[in-house]
Amino acid sequence: MLVLSRHRDESIMIGDNIVITIVDIRGDKVRLGIAAPQDIPVHRQEVYEAIQRENQQAARLQPNEAAALRKTK
């Protein structure tokens, strides 16, 4: 893992078009501003992992189970 030190209002670049800016620092919490193209998904890690779990569960559903889910909505 690359570890960089930055101050408030400083940024790092990822590739040519993703900019991460340190917006605020309070205690042990850092607020980040992320500017990325709309086709690049940006999620908190816990949200990304939840999405992956849901996608894996959906991929394992049998057709009759998927149909049952559609009826409950």
Coordinates of C-alpha atoms in Angstrom, one line a residue:
M1 CA 0.0 0.0 0.0
L2 CA 1.2 3.5 -0.9
V3 CA 1.0 5.8 2.1
L4 CA 1.0 9.6 1.4
S5 CA 0.9 12.5 3.9
R6 CA -1.3 15.5 2.9
H7 CA -2.6 18.6 4.6
R8 CA -6.0 20.0 4.4
D9 CA -6.9 21.3 0.9
E10 CA -4.1 19.2 -0.6
S11 CA -4.9 16.6 -3.2
I12 CA -3.5 13.5 -4.8
M13 CA -4.1 12.3 -8.3
I14 CA -5.0 8.7 -9.3
G15 CA -4.3 8.4 -13.0
D16 CA -5.2 11.4 -15.2
N17 CA -8.7 12.1 -14.0
I18 CA -9.3 11.1 -10.4
V19 CA -8.6 13.7 -7.8
I20 CA -8.8 13.1 -4.0
T21 CA -8.7 16.2 -1.9
I22 CA -8.4 16.4 1.9
V23 CA -11.4 18.5 2.8
D24 CA -11.3 18.5 6.6
I25 CA -9.5 16.8 9.4
R26 CA -11.1 16.5 12.8
G27 CA -9.5 14.3 15.4
D28 CA -9.2 10.8 13.9
K29 CA -11.6 11.5 11.1
V30 CA -10.7 12.8 7.6
R31 CA -13.2 14.1 5.1
L32 CA -12.3 13.4 1.5
G33 CA -13.5 15.1 -1.7
I34 CA -13.4 12.8 -4.7
A35 CA -13.6 14.0 -8.2
A36 CA -13.9 11.1 -10.7
P37 CA -15.6 10.4 -14.0
Q38 CA -19.2 9.3 -13.6
D39 CA -18.3 5.8 -15.0
I40 CA -15.9 5.2 -12.1
P41 CA -17.9 3.9 -9.1
V42 CA -16.8 5.3 -5.8
H43 CA -18.0 3.7 -2.6
R44 CA -17.0 3.4 1.0
Q45 CA -15.3 0.0 1.4
E46 CA -18.1 -1.4 3.6
V47 CA -20.7 -0.4 1.0
Y48 CA -18.6 -1.9 -1.8
E49 CA -18.3 -5.2 0.1
A50 CA -22.1 -5.2 0.8
I51 CA -22.8 -4.7 -2.9
Q52 CA -20.4 -7.5 -3.8
R53 CA -22.1 -9.9 -1.3
E54 CA -25.5 -9.0 -2.7
N55 CA -24.3 -9.5 -6.2
Q56 CA -22.8 -12.9 -5.3
Q57 CA -26.1 -14.0 -3.6
A58 CA -28.1 -12.9 -6.6
A59 CA -25.8 -14.8 -8.9
R60 CA -26.5 -18.0 -6.9
L61 CA -30.3 -17.6 -7.0
Q62 CA -32.3 -20.3 -8.9
P63 CA -34.8 -18.9 -11.4
N64 CA -37.8 -19.9 -9.2
E65 CA -36.2 -18.0 -6.3
A66 CA -35.7 -14.9 -8.4
A67 CA -39.3 -15.1 -9.5
A68 CA -40.5 -15.3 -5.9
L69 CA -38.5 -12.2 -5.0
R70 CA -40.2 -10.3 -7.8
K71 CA -43.6 -11.2 -6.5
T72 CA -42.8 -9.9 -3.0
K73 CA -41.9 -6.4 -4.2

